[in-house]
């Protein structure tokens, strides 16, 4: 069974540019969450979507946006990139937001480097 | 606010037992998760506790005390492949969602 897939694997951008990261959840999973992980730190919550509706937003600026499509895949967009946006961006999917079935399964992430 | 504390680093010997502690102070609580993350890889789910007590799963066990805001992950019969970062995360039910707040992770080194 395919796990959570993210693309691209690696990306290099320059300051001020815009980037779109993509995520396909495990088949049957309707909840997708995005996290930013800076080296040496735990993942930081950015967004959660369930059934195509935003269910949560972390403490990130408006430069970060996301959406979920009818097939439950998701995109994370970051505008006006800053050096501090360099990080591993993780997507996680779960069957639902609640209970044990809410345990999230992570993709391998997109490593974004800003020059 | 959300605050999750766990030791930064731990070292243990192959075949031994190690306990990784996690304390939390969060505005909401709907479960505590432990994840394992090898360098350069995605976090993988290890365990979930929502009620007080011990959950056992093979070589891994996790304990939760909600009144104390405390959890631990117990790893038995340590193997070299257990060298990884172990992440404690609390789920916040606000908004009916599935937001996880992670600690900074405990880097475990297993030595011969």
PDB file of C-alpha atoms in Angstrom:
ATOM      1  CA  UNK A   1       0.000   0.000   0.000  1.00  0.00           C
ATOM      2  CA  UNK A   2       1.271   3.440  -0.888  1.00  0.00           C
ATOM      3  CA  UNK A   3       2.030   5.698   2.028  1.00  0.00           C
ATOM      4  CA  UNK A   4       1.841   9.468   2.106  1.00  0.00           C
ATOM      5  CA  UNK A   5       3.649  10.831  -0.927  1.00  0.00           C
ATOM      6  CA  UNK A   6       5.115  14.289  -1.191  1.00  0.00           C
ATOM      7  CA  UNK A   7       6.651  16.159  -4.089  1.00  0.00           C
ATOM      8  CA  UNK A   8       9.147  17.423  -4.811  1.00  0.00           C
ATOM      9  CA  UNK A   9      11.703  15.720  -2.549  1.00  0.00           C
ATOM     10  CA  UNK A  10      14.109  18.625  -2.586  1.00  0.00           C
ATOM     11  CA  UNK A  11      13.739  22.212  -3.733  1.00  0.00           C
ATOM     12  CA  UNK A  12      16.063  25.185  -3.890  1.00  0.00           C
ATOM     13  CA  UNK A  13      14.604  28.677  -4.123  1.00  0.00           C
ATOM     14  CA  UNK A  14      15.826  32.223  -3.630  1.00  0.00           C
ATOM     15  CA  UNK A  15      14.463  34.882  -1.327  1.00  0.00           C
ATOM     16  CA  UNK A  16      11.243  36.472  -2.518  1.00  0.00           C
ATOM     17  CA  UNK A  17      10.175  33.565  -4.675  1.00  0.00           C
ATOM     18  CA  UNK A  18       7.045  31.476  -4.252  1.00  0.00           C
ATOM     19  CA  UNK A  19       6.833  27.705  -3.792  1.00  0.00           C
ATOM     20  CA  UNK A  20       4.098  25.045  -3.980  1.00  0.00           C
ATOM     21  CA  UNK A  21       4.494  21.725  -2.204  1.00  0.00           C
ATOM     22  CA  UNK A  22       2.230  18.776  -2.913  1.00  0.00           C
ATOM     23  CA  UNK A  23       0.935  15.886  -0.827  1.00  0.00           C
ATOM     24  CA  UNK A  24      -1.109  12.778  -1.590  1.00  0.00           C
ATOM     25  CA  UNK A  25      -2.556  11.090   1.496  1.00  0.00           C
ATOM     26  CA  UNK A  26      -2.885   7.386   2.129  1.00  0.00           C
ATOM     27  CA  UNK A  27      -5.869   5.998   0.242  1.00  0.00           C
ATOM     28  CA  UNK A  28      -9.005   6.468   2.340  1.00  0.00           C
ATOM     29  CA  UNK A  29      -7.493   9.165   4.554  1.00  0.00           C
ATOM     30  CA  UNK A  30      -9.485  12.375   4.539  1.00  0.00           C
ATOM     31  CA  UNK A  31      -7.427  14.490   6.926  1.00  0.00           C
ATOM     32  CA  UNK A  32      -4.176  16.140   5.875  1.00  0.00           C
ATOM     33  CA  UNK A  33      -1.876  18.219   8.052  1.00  0.00           C
ATOM     34  CA  UNK A  34       1.240  20.206   7.220  1.00  0.00           C
ATOM     35  CA  UNK A  35       4.237  20.678   9.509  1.00  0.00           C
ATOM     36  CA  UNK A  36       7.519  22.586   9.287  1.00  0.00           C
ATOM     37  CA  UNK A  37      10.572  20.977  10.849  1.00  0.00           C
ATOM     38  CA  UNK A  38      13.717  23.007  11.318  1.00  0.00           C
ATOM     39  CA  UNK A  39      16.914  21.020  11.880  1.00  0.00           C
ATOM     40  CA  UNK A  40      17.217  19.889  15.487  1.00  0.00           C
ATOM     41  CA  UNK A  41      13.621  20.749  16.378  1.00  0.00           C
ATOM     42  CA  UNK A  42      10.316  18.927  16.464  1.00  0.00           C
ATOM     43  CA  UNK A  43       7.758  19.526  13.705  1.00  0.00           C
ATOM     44  CA  UNK A  44       5.693  22.705  14.025  1.00  0.00           C
ATOM     45  CA  UNK A  45       2.030  22.606  12.996  1.00  0.00           C
ATOM     46  CA  UNK A  46       1.080  24.796  10.032  1.00  0.00           C
ATOM     47  CA  UNK A  47      -2.371  23.683   8.796  1.00  0.00           C
ATOM     48  CA  UNK A  48      -4.876  20.878   9.031  1.00  0.00           C
ATOM     49  CA  UNK A  49      -7.588  20.092   6.500  1.00  0.00           C
ATOM     50  CA  UNK A  50     -10.401  17.587   6.869  1.00  0.00           C
ATOM     51  CA  UNK A  51     -13.005  16.932   4.214  1.00  0.00           C
ATOM     52  CA  UNK A  52     -11.617  19.908   2.270  1.00  0.00           C
ATOM     53  CA  UNK A  53     -12.218  22.345   5.133  1.00  0.00           C
ATOM     54  CA  UNK A  54      -9.526  24.045   7.188  1.00  0.00           C
ATOM     55  CA  UNK A  55      -9.664  22.660  10.726  1.00  0.00           C
ATOM     56  CA  UNK A  56      -6.663  24.324  12.247  1.00  0.00           C
ATOM     57  CA  UNK A  57      -3.965  26.888  11.600  1.00  0.00           C
ATOM     58  CA  UNK A  58      -0.679  27.245  13.439  1.00  0.00           C
ATOM     59  CA  UNK A  59       1.251  30.384  14.265  1.00  0.00           C
ATOM     60  CA  UNK A  60       2.573  31.079  10.777  1.00  0.00           C
ATOM     61  CA  UNK A  61       2.306  34.298   8.740  1.00  0.00           C
ATOM     62  CA  UNK A  62      -0.218  34.814   5.962  1.00  0.00           C
ATOM     63  CA  UNK A  63       2.517  34.039   3.439  1.00  0.00           C
ATOM     64  CA  UNK A  64       1.652  30.412   4.149  1.00  0.00           C
ATOM     65  CA  UNK A  65      -1.552  29.046   2.635  1.00  0.00           C
ATOM     66  CA  UNK A  66      -2.944  25.645   1.789  1.00  0.00           C
ATOM     67  CA  UNK A  67      -5.868  23.889   0.257  1.00  0.00           C
ATOM     68  CA  UNK A  68      -7.283  20.388  -0.066  1.00  0.00           C
ATOM     69  CA  UNK A  69      -8.748  19.004  -3.264  1.00  0.00           C
ATOM     70  CA  UNK A  70     -11.788  16.729  -3.773  1.00  0.00           C
ATOM     71  CA  UNK A  71      -9.474  13.694  -3.993  1.00  0.00           C
ATOM     72  CA  UNK A  72      -8.083  14.737  -0.544  1.00  0.00           C
ATOM     73  CA  UNK A  73      -4.646  15.632  -1.885  1.00  0.00           C
ATOM     74  CA  UNK A  74      -3.274  18.930  -0.676  1.00  0.00           C
ATOM     75  CA  UNK A  75      -0.979  21.779  -1.598  1.00  0.00           C
ATOM     76  CA  UNK A  76       1.009  24.097   0.642  1.00  0.00           C
ATOM     77  CA  UNK A  77       1.955  27.470  -0.823  1.00  0.00           C
ATOM     78  CA  UNK A  78       4.538  29.827   0.595  1.00  0.00           C
ATOM     79  CA  UNK A  79       4.952  33.321  -0.870  1.00  0.00           C
ATOM     80  CA  UNK A  80       7.765  35.846  -0.519  1.00  0.00           C
ATOM     81  CA  UNK A  81      10.219  33.231   0.720  1.00  0.00           C
ATOM     82  CA  UNK A  82      12.615  34.152   3.513  1.00  0.00           C
ATOM     83  CA  UNK A  83      15.869  32.488   4.534  1.00  0.00           C
ATOM     84  CA  UNK A  84      14.111  31.298   7.692  1.00  0.00           C
ATOM     85  CA  UNK A  85      11.670  29.240   5.623  1.00  0.00           C
ATOM     86  CA  UNK A  86      14.436  26.744   4.943  1.00  0.00           C
ATOM     87  CA  UNK A  87      13.197  23.542   6.538  1.00  0.00           C
ATOM     88  CA  UNK A  88      11.762  20.078   6.011  1.00  0.00           C
ATOM     89  CA  UNK A  89       8.046  20.351   5.222  1.00  0.00           C
ATOM     90  CA  UNK A  90       6.106  17.310   6.308  1.00  0.00           C
ATOM     91  CA  UNK A  91       2.649  16.235   5.278  1.00  0.00           C
ATOM     92  CA  UNK A  92       0.694  13.831   7.457  1.00  0.00           C
ATOM     93  CA  UNK A  93      -2.586  12.080   6.779  1.00  0.00           C
ATOM     94  CA  UNK A  94      -5.088  10.311   8.997  1.00  0.00           C
ATOM     95  CA  UNK A  95      -8.497   8.691   8.619  1.00  0.00           C
ATOM     96  CA  UNK A  96     -10.141  11.339  10.735  1.00  0.00           C
ATOM     97  CA  UNK A  97      -9.129  13.995  13.249  1.00  0.00           C
ATOM     98  CA  UNK A  98     -10.355  11.992  16.232  1.00  0.00           C
ATOM     99  CA  UNK A  99      -9.450   8.976  18.303  1.00  0.00           C
ATOM    100  CA  UNK A 100      -6.796   6.403  17.684  1.00  0.00           C
ATOM    101  CA  UNK A 101      -7.689   6.408  14.029  1.00  0.00           C
ATOM    102  CA  UNK A 102      -6.471   9.984  14.133  1.00  0.00           C
ATOM    103  CA  UNK A 103      -2.868   8.855  14.454  1.00  0.00           C
ATOM    104  CA  UNK A 104      -1.056  10.652  11.721  1.00  0.00           C
ATOM    105  CA  UNK A 105       1.137   8.989   9.121  1.00  0.00           C
ATOM    106  CA  UNK A 106       3.908  11.190   7.752  1.00  0.00           C
ATOM    107  CA  UNK A 107       5.359  11.460   4.300  1.00  0.00           C
ATOM    108  CA  UNK A 108       9.108  11.702   3.744  1.00  0.00           C
ATOM    109  CA  UNK A 109       8.851  15.456   3.397  1.00  0.00           C
ATOM    110  CA  UNK A 110      10.079  18.134   1.047  1.00  0.00           C
ATOM    111  CA  UNK A 111      13.399  19.682   1.965  1.00  0.00           C
ATOM    112  CA  UNK A 112      13.247  23.356   1.024  1.00  0.00           C
ATOM    113  CA  UNK A 113      16.427  25.404   0.892  1.00  0.00           C
ATOM    114  CA  UNK A 114      16.331  29.172   0.460  1.00  0.00           C
ATOM    115  CA  UNK A 115      19.429  30.890  -0.879  1.00  0.00           C
TER     116      UNK A 115
ATOM    117  CA  UNK B   1       0.092  28.036  25.566  1.00  0.00           C
ATOM    118  CA  UNK B   2       1.723  24.764  24.749  1.00  0.00           C
ATOM    119  CA  UNK B   3       4.909  23.534  26.377  1.00  0.00           C
ATOM    120  CA  UNK B   4       6.390  20.082  25.962  1.00  0.00           C
ATOM    121  CA  UNK B   5       9.697  19.128  27.550  1.00  0.00           C
ATOM    122  CA  UNK B   6      11.890  16.113  26.909  1.00  0.00           C
ATOM    123  CA  UNK B   7      15.611  15.512  27.339  1.00  0.00           C
ATOM    124  CA  UNK B   8      17.753  16.545  24.395  1.00  0.00           C
ATOM    125  CA  UNK B   9      20.027  13.521  24.327  1.00  0.00           C
ATOM    126  CA  UNK B  10      20.334  10.079  25.894  1.00  0.00           C
ATOM    127  CA  UNK B  11      22.852   7.275  25.503  1.00  0.00           C
ATOM    128  CA  UNK B  12      22.217   3.599  26.283  1.00  0.00           C
ATOM    129  CA  UNK B  13      23.826   0.224  25.698  1.00  0.00           C
ATOM    130  CA  UNK B  14      22.652  -2.412  23.255  1.00  0.00           C
ATOM    131  CA  UNK B  15      20.383  -4.918  24.998  1.00  0.00           C
ATOM    132  CA  UNK B  16      19.545  -2.544  27.838  1.00  0.00           C
ATOM    133  CA  UNK B  17      16.315  -0.711  28.733  1.00  0.00           C
ATOM    134  CA  UNK B  18      15.889   3.047  28.358  1.00  0.00           C
ATOM    135  CA  UNK B  19      13.110   5.357  29.526  1.00  0.00           C
ATOM    136  CA  UNK B  20      12.498   8.664  27.735  1.00  0.00           C
ATOM    137  CA  UNK B  21      10.420  11.120  29.737  1.00  0.00           C
ATOM    138  CA  UNK B  22       8.082  13.825  28.491  1.00  0.00           C
ATOM    139  CA  UNK B  23       6.268  16.477  30.511  1.00  0.00           C
ATOM    140  CA  UNK B  24       3.630  18.726  29.042  1.00  0.00           C
ATOM    141  CA  UNK B  25       1.585  21.800  29.832  1.00  0.00           C
ATOM    142  CA  UNK B  26      -1.040  22.384  27.186  1.00  0.00           C
ATOM    143  CA  UNK B  27      -4.309  24.290  26.974  1.00  0.00           C
ATOM    144  CA  UNK B  28      -6.109  21.246  25.600  1.00  0.00           C
ATOM    145  CA  UNK B  29      -5.452  17.518  25.626  1.00  0.00           C
ATOM    146  CA  UNK B  30      -6.830  14.750  23.468  1.00  0.00           C
ATOM    147  CA  UNK B  31      -4.079  12.192  23.463  1.00  0.00           C
ATOM    148  CA  UNK B  32      -0.320  11.874  23.553  1.00  0.00           C
ATOM    149  CA  UNK B  33       1.728  10.339  20.778  1.00  0.00           C
ATOM    150  CA  UNK B  34       5.271   9.052  20.485  1.00  0.00           C
ATOM    151  CA  UNK B  35       7.058   9.078  17.138  1.00  0.00           C
ATOM    152  CA  UNK B  36      10.459   7.761  16.063  1.00  0.00           C
ATOM    153  CA  UNK B  37      12.455   9.721  13.516  1.00  0.00           C
ATOM    154  CA  UNK B  38      15.694   8.534  11.954  1.00  0.00           C
ATOM    155  CA  UNK B  39      17.947  11.214  10.521  1.00  0.00           C
ATOM    156  CA  UNK B  40      16.694  12.434   7.163  1.00  0.00           C
ATOM    157  CA  UNK B  41      13.497  10.397   7.381  1.00  0.00           C
ATOM    158  CA  UNK B  42       9.847  10.992   8.240  1.00  0.00           C
ATOM    159  CA  UNK B  43       8.558  10.457  11.780  1.00  0.00           C
ATOM    160  CA  UNK B  44       6.952   7.039  12.240  1.00  0.00           C
ATOM    161  CA  UNK B  45       4.130   6.394  14.704  1.00  0.00           C
ATOM    162  CA  UNK B  46       5.076   4.350  17.787  1.00  0.00           C
ATOM    163  CA  UNK B  47       2.313   4.716  20.367  1.00  0.00           C
ATOM    164  CA  UNK B  48      -0.786   6.573  21.508  1.00  0.00           C
ATOM    165  CA  UNK B  49      -2.123   7.167  25.038  1.00  0.00           C
ATOM    166  CA  UNK B  50      -5.333   8.982  25.866  1.00  0.00           C
ATOM    167  CA  UNK B  51      -6.165   7.356  29.225  1.00  0.00           C
ATOM    168  CA  UNK B  52      -3.857   6.975  32.222  1.00  0.00           C
ATOM    169  CA  UNK B  53      -1.781   3.858  32.299  1.00  0.00           C
ATOM    170  CA  UNK B  54       0.613   1.747  30.334  1.00  0.00           C
ATOM    171  CA  UNK B  55       0.278   0.713  26.698  1.00  0.00           C
ATOM    172  CA  UNK B  56       2.575  -2.096  25.591  1.00  0.00           C
ATOM    173  CA  UNK B  57       3.521  -2.848  22.026  1.00  0.00           C
ATOM    174  CA  UNK B  58       6.332  -5.338  21.605  1.00  0.00           C
ATOM    175  CA  UNK B  59       9.640  -3.844  22.749  1.00  0.00           C
ATOM    176  CA  UNK B  60       8.004  -0.434  23.180  1.00  0.00           C
ATOM    177  CA  UNK B  61       5.735   0.699  26.019  1.00  0.00           C
ATOM    178  CA  UNK B  62       4.282   4.110  26.743  1.00  0.00           C
ATOM    179  CA  UNK B  63       2.850   5.449  29.990  1.00  0.00           C
ATOM    180  CA  UNK B  64       0.589   8.420  30.641  1.00  0.00           C
ATOM    181  CA  UNK B  65      -0.430  10.323  33.762  1.00  0.00           C
ATOM    182  CA  UNK B  66      -2.809  13.134  32.803  1.00  0.00           C
ATOM    183  CA  UNK B  67      -2.950  14.583  36.308  1.00  0.00           C
ATOM    184  CA  UNK B  68       0.830  14.981  36.334  1.00  0.00           C
ATOM    185  CA  UNK B  69       1.156  15.999  32.694  1.00  0.00           C
ATOM    186  CA  UNK B  70       3.710  13.239  32.279  1.00  0.00           C
ATOM    187  CA  UNK B  71       4.473  10.444  29.876  1.00  0.00           C
ATOM    188  CA  UNK B  72       7.362   8.119  29.211  1.00  0.00           C
ATOM    189  CA  UNK B  73       8.430   5.831  26.408  1.00  0.00           C
ATOM    190  CA  UNK B  74      10.156   2.627  27.473  1.00  0.00           C
ATOM    191  CA  UNK B  75      12.346   0.779  25.013  1.00  0.00           C
ATOM    192  CA  UNK B  76      13.473  -2.743  25.943  1.00  0.00           C
ATOM    193  CA  UNK B  77      16.193  -4.968  24.485  1.00  0.00           C
ATOM    194  CA  UNK B  78      17.755  -2.018  22.739  1.00  0.00           C
ATOM    195  CA  UNK B  79      19.125  -2.554  19.257  1.00  0.00           C
ATOM    196  CA  UNK B  80      21.533  -0.395  17.284  1.00  0.00           C
ATOM    197  CA  UNK B  81      18.713   0.458  14.871  1.00  0.00           C
ATOM    198  CA  UNK B  82      16.873   2.142  17.754  1.00  0.00           C
ATOM    199  CA  UNK B  83      19.340   5.034  17.511  1.00  0.00           C
ATOM    200  CA  UNK B  84      17.029   7.843  16.439  1.00  0.00           C
ATOM    201  CA  UNK B  85      15.159  10.907  17.647  1.00  0.00           C
ATOM    202  CA  UNK B  86      12.052  10.197  19.728  1.00  0.00           C
ATOM    203  CA  UNK B  87       9.326  12.815  19.547  1.00  0.00           C
ATOM    204  CA  UNK B  88       6.616  13.340  22.148  1.00  0.00           C
ATOM    205  CA  UNK B  89       3.494  15.075  20.797  1.00  0.00           C
ATOM    206  CA  UNK B  90       0.221  16.207  22.371  1.00  0.00           C
ATOM    207  CA  UNK B  91      -2.981  16.445  20.354  1.00  0.00           C
ATOM    208  CA  UNK B  92      -5.026  19.609  20.743  1.00  0.00           C
ATOM    209  CA  UNK B  93      -8.732  19.099  20.084  1.00  0.00           C
ATOM    210  CA  UNK B  94      -9.401  22.799  19.477  1.00  0.00           C
ATOM    211  CA  UNK B  95     -11.540  23.300  16.386  1.00  0.00           C
ATOM    212  CA  UNK B  96     -12.306  19.602  16.182  1.00  0.00           C
ATOM    213  CA  UNK B  97      -8.967  19.115  14.551  1.00  0.00           C
ATOM    214  CA  UNK B  98      -5.906  17.003  14.886  1.00  0.00           C
ATOM    215  CA  UNK B  99      -3.189  19.522  15.676  1.00  0.00           C
ATOM    216  CA  UNK B 100      -0.120  17.935  17.196  1.00  0.00           C
ATOM    217  CA  UNK B 101       2.284  19.966  19.298  1.00  0.00           C
ATOM    218  CA  UNK B 102       5.697  18.324  19.335  1.00  0.00           C
ATOM    219  CA  UNK B 103       8.553  18.486  21.772  1.00  0.00           C
ATOM    220  CA  UNK B 104      12.025  19.112  20.397  1.00  0.00           C
ATOM    221  CA  UNK B 105      12.787  15.398  20.409  1.00  0.00           C
ATOM    222  CA  UNK B 106      15.207  13.183  22.358  1.00  0.00           C
ATOM    223  CA  UNK B 107      18.206  11.978  20.377  1.00  0.00           C
ATOM    224  CA  UNK B 108      18.909   8.420  21.535  1.00  0.00           C
ATOM    225  CA  UNK B 109      22.288   6.883  20.820  1.00  0.00           C
ATOM    226  CA  UNK B 110      22.624   3.120  21.302  1.00  0.00           C
ATOM    227  CA  UNK B 111      26.181   1.937  21.839  1.00  0.00           C
ATOM    228  CA  UNK B 112      27.785  -1.499  21.873  1.00  0.00           C
TER     229      UNK B 112
END
